[in-house]
PDB file of C-alpha atoms in Angstrom:
ATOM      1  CA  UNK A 192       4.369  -8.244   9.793  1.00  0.00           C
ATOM      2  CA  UNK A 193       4.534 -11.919   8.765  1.00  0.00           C
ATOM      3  CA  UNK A 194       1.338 -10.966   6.890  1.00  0.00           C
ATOM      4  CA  UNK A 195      -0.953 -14.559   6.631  1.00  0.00           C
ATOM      5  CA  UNK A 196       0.495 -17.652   7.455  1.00  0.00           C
ATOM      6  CA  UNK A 197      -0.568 -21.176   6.869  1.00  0.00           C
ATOM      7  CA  UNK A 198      -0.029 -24.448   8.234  1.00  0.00           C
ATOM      8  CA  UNK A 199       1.165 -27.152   7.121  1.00  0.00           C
ATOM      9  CA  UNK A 200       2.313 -26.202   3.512  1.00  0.00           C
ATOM     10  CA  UNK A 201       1.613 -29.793   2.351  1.00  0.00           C
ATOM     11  CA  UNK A 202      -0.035 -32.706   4.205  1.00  0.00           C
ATOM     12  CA  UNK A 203      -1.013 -36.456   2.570  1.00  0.00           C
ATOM     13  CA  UNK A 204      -4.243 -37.725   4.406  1.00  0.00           C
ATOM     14  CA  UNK A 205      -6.079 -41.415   4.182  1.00  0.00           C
ATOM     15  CA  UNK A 206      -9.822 -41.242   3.558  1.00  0.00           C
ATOM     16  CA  UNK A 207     -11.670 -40.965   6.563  1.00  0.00           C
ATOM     17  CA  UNK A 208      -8.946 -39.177   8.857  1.00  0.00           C
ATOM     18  CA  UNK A 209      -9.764 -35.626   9.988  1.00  0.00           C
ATOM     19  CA  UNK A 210      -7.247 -33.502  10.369  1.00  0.00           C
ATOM     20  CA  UNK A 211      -6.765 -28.971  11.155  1.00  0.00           C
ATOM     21  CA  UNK A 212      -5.605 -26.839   8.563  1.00  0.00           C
ATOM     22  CA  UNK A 213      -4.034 -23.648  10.503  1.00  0.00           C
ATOM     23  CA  UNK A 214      -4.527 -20.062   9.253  1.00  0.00           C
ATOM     24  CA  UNK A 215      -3.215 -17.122  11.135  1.00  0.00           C
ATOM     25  CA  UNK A 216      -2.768 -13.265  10.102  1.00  0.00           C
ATOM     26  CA  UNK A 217      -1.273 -10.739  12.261  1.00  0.00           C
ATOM     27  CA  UNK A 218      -2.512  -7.249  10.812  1.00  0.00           C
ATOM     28  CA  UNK A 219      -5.622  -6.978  12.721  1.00  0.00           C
ATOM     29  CA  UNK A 220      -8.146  -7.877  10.088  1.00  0.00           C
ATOM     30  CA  UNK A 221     -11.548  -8.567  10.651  1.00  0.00           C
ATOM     31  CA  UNK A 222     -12.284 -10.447   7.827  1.00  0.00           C
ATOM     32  CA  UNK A 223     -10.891 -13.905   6.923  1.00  0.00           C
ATOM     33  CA  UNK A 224     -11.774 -16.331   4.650  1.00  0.00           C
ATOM     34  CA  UNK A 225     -10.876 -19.918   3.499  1.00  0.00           C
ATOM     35  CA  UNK A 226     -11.190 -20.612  -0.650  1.00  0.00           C
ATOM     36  CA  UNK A 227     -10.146 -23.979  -2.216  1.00  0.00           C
ATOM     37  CA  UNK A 228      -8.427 -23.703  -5.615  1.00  0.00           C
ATOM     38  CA  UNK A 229      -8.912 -26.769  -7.974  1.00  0.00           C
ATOM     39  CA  UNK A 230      -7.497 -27.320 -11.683  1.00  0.00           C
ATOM     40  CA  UNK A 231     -10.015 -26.146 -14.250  1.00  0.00           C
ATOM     41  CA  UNK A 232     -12.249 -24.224 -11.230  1.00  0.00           C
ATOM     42  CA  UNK A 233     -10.641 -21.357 -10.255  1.00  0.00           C
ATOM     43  CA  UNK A 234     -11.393 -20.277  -6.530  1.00  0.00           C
ATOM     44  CA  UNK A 235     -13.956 -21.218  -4.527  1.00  0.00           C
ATOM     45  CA  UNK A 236     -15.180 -20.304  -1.169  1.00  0.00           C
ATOM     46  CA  UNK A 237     -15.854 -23.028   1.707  1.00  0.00           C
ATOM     47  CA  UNK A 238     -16.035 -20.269   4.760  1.00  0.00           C
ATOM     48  CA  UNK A 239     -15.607 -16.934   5.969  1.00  0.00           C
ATOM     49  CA  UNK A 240     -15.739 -14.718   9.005  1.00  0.00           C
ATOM     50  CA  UNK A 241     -16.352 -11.166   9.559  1.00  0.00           C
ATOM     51  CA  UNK A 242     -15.136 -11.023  12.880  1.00  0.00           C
ATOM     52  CA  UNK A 243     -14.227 -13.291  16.195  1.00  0.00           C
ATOM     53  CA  UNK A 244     -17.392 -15.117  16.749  1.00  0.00           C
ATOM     54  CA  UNK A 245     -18.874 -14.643  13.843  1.00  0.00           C
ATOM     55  CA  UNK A 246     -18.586 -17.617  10.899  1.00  0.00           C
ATOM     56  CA  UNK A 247     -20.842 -18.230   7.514  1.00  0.00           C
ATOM     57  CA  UNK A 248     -20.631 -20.519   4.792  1.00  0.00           C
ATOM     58  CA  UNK A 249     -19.254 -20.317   1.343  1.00  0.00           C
ATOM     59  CA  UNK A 250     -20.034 -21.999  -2.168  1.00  0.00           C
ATOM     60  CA  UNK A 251     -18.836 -25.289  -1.106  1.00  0.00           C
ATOM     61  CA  UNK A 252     -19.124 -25.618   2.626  1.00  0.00           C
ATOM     62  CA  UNK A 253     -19.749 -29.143   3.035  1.00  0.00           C
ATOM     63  CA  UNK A 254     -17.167 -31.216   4.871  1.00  0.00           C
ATOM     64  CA  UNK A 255     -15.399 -28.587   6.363  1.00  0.00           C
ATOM     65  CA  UNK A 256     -16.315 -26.543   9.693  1.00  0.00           C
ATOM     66  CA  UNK A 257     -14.531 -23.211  11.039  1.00  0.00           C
ATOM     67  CA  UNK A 258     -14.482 -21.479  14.577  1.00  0.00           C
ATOM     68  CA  UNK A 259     -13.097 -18.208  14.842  1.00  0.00           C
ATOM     69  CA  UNK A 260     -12.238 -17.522  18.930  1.00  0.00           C
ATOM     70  CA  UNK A 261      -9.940 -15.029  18.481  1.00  0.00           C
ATOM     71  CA  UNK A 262      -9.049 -12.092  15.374  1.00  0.00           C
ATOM     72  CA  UNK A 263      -5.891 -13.920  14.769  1.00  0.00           C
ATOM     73  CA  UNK A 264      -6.897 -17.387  14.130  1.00  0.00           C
ATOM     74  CA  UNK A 265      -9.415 -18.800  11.600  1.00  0.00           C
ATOM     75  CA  UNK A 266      -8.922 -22.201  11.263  1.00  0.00           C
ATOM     76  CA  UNK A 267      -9.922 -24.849   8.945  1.00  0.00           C
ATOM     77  CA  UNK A 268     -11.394 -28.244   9.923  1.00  0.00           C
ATOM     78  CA  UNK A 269     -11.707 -31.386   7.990  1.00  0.00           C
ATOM     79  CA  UNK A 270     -14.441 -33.335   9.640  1.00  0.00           C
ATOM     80  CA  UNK A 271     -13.792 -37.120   7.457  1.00  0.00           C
ATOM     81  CA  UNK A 272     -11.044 -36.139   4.438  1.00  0.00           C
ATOM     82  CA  UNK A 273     -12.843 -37.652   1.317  1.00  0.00           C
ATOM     83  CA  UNK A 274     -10.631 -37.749  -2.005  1.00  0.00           C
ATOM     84  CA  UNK A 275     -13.105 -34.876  -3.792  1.00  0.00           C
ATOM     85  CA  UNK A 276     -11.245 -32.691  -0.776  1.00  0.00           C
ATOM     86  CA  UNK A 277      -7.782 -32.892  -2.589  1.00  0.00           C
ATOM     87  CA  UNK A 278      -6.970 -29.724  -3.265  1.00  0.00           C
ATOM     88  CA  UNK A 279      -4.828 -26.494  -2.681  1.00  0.00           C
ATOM     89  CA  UNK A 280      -6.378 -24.412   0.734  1.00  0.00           C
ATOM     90  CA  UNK A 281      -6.028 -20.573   0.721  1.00  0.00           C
ATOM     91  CA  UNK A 282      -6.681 -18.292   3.688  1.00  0.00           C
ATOM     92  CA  UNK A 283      -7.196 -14.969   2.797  1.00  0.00           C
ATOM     93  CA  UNK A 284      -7.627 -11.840   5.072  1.00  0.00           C
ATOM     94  CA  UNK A 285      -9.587  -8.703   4.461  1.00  0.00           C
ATOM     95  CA  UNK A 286      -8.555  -5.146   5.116  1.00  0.00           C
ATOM     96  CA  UNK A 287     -11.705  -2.598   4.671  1.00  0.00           C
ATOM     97  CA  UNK A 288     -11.740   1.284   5.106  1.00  0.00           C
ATOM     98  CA  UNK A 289     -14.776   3.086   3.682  1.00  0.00           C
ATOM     99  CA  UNK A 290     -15.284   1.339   0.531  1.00  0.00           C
ATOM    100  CA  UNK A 291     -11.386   0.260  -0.305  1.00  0.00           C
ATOM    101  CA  UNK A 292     -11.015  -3.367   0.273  1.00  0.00           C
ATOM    102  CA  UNK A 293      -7.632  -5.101   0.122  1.00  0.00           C
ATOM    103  CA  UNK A 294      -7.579  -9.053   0.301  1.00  0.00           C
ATOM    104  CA  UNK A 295      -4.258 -10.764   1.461  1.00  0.00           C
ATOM    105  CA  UNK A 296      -3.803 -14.806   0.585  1.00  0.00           C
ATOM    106  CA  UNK A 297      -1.816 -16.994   2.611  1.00  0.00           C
ATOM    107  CA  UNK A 298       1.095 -19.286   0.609  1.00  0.00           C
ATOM    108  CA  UNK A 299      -1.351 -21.868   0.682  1.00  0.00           C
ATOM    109  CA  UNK A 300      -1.867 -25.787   2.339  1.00  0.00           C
ATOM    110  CA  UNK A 301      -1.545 -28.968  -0.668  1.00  0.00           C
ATOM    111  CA  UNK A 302      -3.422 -31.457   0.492  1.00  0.00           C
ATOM    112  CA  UNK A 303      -4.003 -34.926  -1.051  1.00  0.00           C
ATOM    113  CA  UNK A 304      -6.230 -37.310   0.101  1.00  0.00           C
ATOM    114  CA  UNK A 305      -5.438 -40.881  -0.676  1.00  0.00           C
TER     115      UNK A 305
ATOM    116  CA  UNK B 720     -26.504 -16.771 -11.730  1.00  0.00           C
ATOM    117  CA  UNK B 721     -23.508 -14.730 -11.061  1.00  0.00           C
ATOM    118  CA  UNK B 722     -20.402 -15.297 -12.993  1.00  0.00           C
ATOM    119  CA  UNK B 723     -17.134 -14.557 -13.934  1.00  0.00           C
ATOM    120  CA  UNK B 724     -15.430 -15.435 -17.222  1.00  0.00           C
ATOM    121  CA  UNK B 725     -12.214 -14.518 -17.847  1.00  0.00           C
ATOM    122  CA  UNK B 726     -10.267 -14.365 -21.630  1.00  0.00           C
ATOM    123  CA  UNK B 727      -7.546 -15.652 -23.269  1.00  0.00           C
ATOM    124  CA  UNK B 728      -7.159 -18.355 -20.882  1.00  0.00           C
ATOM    125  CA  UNK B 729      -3.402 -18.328 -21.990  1.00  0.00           C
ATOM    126  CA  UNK B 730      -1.668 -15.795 -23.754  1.00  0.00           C
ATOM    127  CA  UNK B 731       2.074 -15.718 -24.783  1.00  0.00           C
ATOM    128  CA  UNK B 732       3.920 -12.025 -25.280  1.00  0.00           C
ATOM    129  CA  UNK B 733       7.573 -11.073 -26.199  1.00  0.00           C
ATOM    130  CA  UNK B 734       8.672  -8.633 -24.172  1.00  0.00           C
ATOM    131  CA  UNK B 735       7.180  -5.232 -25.118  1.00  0.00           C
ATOM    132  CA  UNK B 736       4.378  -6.371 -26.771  1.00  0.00           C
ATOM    133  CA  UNK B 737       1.280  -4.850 -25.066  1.00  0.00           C
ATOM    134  CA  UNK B 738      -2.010  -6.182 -24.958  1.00  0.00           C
ATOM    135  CA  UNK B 739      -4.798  -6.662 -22.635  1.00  0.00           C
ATOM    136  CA  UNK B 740      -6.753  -9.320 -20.693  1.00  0.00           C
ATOM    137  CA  UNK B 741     -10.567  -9.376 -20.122  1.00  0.00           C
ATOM    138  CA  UNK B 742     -12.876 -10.541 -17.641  1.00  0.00           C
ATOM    139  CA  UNK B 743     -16.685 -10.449 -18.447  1.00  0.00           C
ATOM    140  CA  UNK B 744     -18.859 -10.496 -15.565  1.00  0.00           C
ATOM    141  CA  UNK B 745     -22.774 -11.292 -14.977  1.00  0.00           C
ATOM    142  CA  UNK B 746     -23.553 -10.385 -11.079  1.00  0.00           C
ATOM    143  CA  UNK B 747     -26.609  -8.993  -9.327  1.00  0.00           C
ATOM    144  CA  UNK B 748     -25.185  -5.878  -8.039  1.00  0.00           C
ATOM    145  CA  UNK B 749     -21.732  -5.088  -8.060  1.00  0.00           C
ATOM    146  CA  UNK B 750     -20.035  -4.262  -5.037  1.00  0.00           C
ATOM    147  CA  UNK B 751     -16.068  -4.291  -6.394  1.00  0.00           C
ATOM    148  CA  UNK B 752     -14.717  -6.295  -8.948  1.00  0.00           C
ATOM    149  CA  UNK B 753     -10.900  -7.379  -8.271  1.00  0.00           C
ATOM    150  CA  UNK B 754      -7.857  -8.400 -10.075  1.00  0.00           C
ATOM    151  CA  UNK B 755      -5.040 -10.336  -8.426  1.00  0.00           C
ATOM    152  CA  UNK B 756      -1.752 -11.977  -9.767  1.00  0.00           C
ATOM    153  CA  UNK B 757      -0.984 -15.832  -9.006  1.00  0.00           C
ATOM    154  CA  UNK B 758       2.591 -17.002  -9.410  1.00  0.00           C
ATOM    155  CA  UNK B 759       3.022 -21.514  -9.660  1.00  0.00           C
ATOM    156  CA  UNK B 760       3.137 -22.738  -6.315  1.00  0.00           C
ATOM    157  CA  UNK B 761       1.715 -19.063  -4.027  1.00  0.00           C
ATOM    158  CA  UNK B 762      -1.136 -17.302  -3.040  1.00  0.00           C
ATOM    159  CA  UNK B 763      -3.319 -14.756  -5.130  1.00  0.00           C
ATOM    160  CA  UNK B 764      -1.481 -11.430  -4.808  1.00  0.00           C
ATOM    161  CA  UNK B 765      -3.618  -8.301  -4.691  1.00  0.00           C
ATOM    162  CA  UNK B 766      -3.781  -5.617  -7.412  1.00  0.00           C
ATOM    163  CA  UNK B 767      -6.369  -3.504  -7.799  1.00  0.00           C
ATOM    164  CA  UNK B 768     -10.424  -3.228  -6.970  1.00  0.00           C
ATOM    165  CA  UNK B 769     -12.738  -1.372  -8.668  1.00  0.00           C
ATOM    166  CA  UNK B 770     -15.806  -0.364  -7.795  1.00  0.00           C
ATOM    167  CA  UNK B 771     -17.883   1.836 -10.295  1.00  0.00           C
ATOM    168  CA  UNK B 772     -18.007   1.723 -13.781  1.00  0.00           C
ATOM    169  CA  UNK B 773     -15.439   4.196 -15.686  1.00  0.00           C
ATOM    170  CA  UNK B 774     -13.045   3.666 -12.360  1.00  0.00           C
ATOM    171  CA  UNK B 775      -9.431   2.668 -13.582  1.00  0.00           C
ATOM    172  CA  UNK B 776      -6.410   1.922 -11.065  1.00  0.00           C
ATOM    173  CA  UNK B 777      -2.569   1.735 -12.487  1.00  0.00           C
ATOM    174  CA  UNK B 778       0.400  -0.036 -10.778  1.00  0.00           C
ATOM    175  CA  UNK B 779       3.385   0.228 -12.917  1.00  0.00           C
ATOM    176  CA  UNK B 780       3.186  -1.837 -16.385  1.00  0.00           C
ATOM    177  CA  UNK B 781      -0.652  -2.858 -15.120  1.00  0.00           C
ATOM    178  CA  UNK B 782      -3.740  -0.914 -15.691  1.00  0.00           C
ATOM    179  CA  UNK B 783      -7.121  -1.779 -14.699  1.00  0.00           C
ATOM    180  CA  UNK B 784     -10.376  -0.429 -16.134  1.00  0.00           C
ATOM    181  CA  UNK B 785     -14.301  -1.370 -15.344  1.00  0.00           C
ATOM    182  CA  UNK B 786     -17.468  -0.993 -17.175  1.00  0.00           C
ATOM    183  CA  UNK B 787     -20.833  -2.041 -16.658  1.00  0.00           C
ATOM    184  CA  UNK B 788     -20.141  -5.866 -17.846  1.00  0.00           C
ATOM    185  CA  UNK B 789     -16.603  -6.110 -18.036  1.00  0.00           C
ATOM    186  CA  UNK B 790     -13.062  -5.133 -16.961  1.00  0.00           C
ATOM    187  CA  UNK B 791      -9.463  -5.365 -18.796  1.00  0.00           C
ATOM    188  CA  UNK B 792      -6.616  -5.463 -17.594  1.00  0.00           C
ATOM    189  CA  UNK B 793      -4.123  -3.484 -19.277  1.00  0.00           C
ATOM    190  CA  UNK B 794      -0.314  -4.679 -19.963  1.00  0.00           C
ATOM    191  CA  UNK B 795       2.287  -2.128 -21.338  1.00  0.00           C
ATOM    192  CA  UNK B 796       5.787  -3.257 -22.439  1.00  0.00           C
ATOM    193  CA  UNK B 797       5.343  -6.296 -20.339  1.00  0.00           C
ATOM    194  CA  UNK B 798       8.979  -8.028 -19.082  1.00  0.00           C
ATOM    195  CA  UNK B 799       9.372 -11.666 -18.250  1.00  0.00           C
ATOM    196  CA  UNK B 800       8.677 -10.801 -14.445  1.00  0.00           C
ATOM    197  CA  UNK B 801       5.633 -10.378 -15.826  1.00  0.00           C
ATOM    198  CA  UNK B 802       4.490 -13.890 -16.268  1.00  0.00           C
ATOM    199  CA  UNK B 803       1.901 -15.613 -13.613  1.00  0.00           C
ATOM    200  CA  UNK B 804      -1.506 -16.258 -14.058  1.00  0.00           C
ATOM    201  CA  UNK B 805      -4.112 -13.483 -13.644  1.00  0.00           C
ATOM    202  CA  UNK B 806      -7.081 -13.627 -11.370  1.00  0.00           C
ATOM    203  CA  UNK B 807     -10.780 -11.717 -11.595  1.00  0.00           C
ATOM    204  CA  UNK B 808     -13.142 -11.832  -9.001  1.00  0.00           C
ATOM    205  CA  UNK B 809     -16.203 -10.104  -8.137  1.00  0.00           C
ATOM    206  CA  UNK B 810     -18.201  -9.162  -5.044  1.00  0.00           C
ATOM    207  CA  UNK B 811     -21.945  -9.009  -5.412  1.00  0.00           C
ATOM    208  CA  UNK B 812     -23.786  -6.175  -3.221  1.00  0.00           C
ATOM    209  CA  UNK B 813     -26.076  -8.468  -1.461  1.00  0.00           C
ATOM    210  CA  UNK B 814     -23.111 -10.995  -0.078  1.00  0.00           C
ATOM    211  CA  UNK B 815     -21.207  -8.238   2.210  1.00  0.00           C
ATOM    212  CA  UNK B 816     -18.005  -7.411   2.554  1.00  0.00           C
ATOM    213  CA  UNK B 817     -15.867 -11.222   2.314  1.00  0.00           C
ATOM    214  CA  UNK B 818     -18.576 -12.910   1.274  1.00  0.00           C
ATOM    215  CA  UNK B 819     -19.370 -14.614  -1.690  1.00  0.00           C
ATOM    216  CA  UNK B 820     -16.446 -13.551  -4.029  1.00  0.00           C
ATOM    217  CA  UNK B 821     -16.962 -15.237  -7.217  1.00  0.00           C
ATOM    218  CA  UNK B 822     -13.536 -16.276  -9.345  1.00  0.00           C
ATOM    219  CA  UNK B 823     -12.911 -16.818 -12.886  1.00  0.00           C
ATOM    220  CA  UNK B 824     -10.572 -19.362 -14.327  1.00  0.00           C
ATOM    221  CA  UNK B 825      -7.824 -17.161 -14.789  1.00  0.00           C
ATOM    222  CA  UNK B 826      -5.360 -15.707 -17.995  1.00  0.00           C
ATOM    223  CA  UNK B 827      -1.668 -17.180 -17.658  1.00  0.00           C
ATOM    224  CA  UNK B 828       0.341 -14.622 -19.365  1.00  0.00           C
ATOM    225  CA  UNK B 829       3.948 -15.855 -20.792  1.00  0.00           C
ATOM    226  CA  UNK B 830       6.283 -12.919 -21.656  1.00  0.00           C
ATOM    227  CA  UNK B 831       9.074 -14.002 -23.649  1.00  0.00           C
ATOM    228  CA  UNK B 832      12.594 -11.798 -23.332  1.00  0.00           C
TER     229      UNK B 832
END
């Protein structure tokens, strides 16, 4: 299992470009989820899904939209990059049986926005 | 409001020297509260959850313990490997499973050899 994988692992972006931030996990999970880390904030989640279909917002949801077609795939859009948006991207994917819950974070996407 | 606040925010250790890291939490209904360890430059890595007050988890050197408003996280004979910064987050009842998973700042342990 490659466990969950992100694309790209660092992308530089002019204000005003939109651009796809790619999240994929290959252990079946249900749940995904997309947090933004900044200095001095801790985590802080933009968007989740608890299942293909099925997408809600976060804390900070604004200027970003998800889709989630298939289990796999949950990826991140960035409608018009602003440079409040610079940041490091996490996906994380959720494993639940009864009431154990495991979380698994992808190696993360740098992105500055110029 | 729900929050997490987590204390020291740094701490430094020689090797050996146990201690313990805290994370205070205000939340309207707990459904787990969850520790994770960050190294520079990767992803949260899971540790434990815990759900109900009294509940402790181990994982070699790390032990994890929960009560009503707070959880520590335990550190015996820590080694340099050690070192990375150490994440609390809790899930609130009402948000579901995924959602709305509140973070605090975080503890950066250094363990000196």
């Amino acid at each position: 299992n490659a466990g969950v994988t992100q694309t790209p692992k660092f992308q530089v972006l002019k204000t005003g470009q939109s651009m796809t931030l790619q999240c994929a996990q290959d252990m079946n999970h249900e749940y995904m989820s997309w947090y933004r880390q900044d200095p001095g904030m801790g985590l802080r989640l933009i968007h989740y899904s608890v299942g293909a279909g099925i997408t809600d917002q976060g804390e900070v949801p604004n200027g970003y939209n998800v889709s989630r077609s298939t289990t796999e795939d949950f990826p991140l859009r960035l409608l018009s990059a602003a440079p409040s948006q610079t940041s490091v991207y996490f996906c994380a994917s959720s494993w639940v049986a009864g009431e154990q819950e495991t979380q698994y974070f992808g190696p993360g996407t740098r992105l500055l926005v110029l | 409001e729900d929050q997490v606040t987590q204390s020291p925010e740094a701490l430094r250790l020689q090797e050996g020297e146990s201690s313990s890291l805290n994370c205070s939490y205000t939340v309207s209904g707990l459904r787990g509260l969850f520790w994770y360890r960050q190294d520079p430059g990767k992803g949260p890595e899971f540790l434990f959850t815990l759900y109900s007050a009294g509940e402790e988890k181990e994982k070699e050197r790390l032990k994890a313990t929960l009560t009503k408003k707070e959880s520590f996280l335990h550190i015996t004979a820590p080694k340099p490997e050690d070192s990375a910064t150490y994440l609390c987050a809790v899930q609130a009842v009402w948000g579901g499973s995924q959602g709305n998973l509140i973070f605090g700042k975080g503890t950066k342990l250094s363990v000196k050899p």
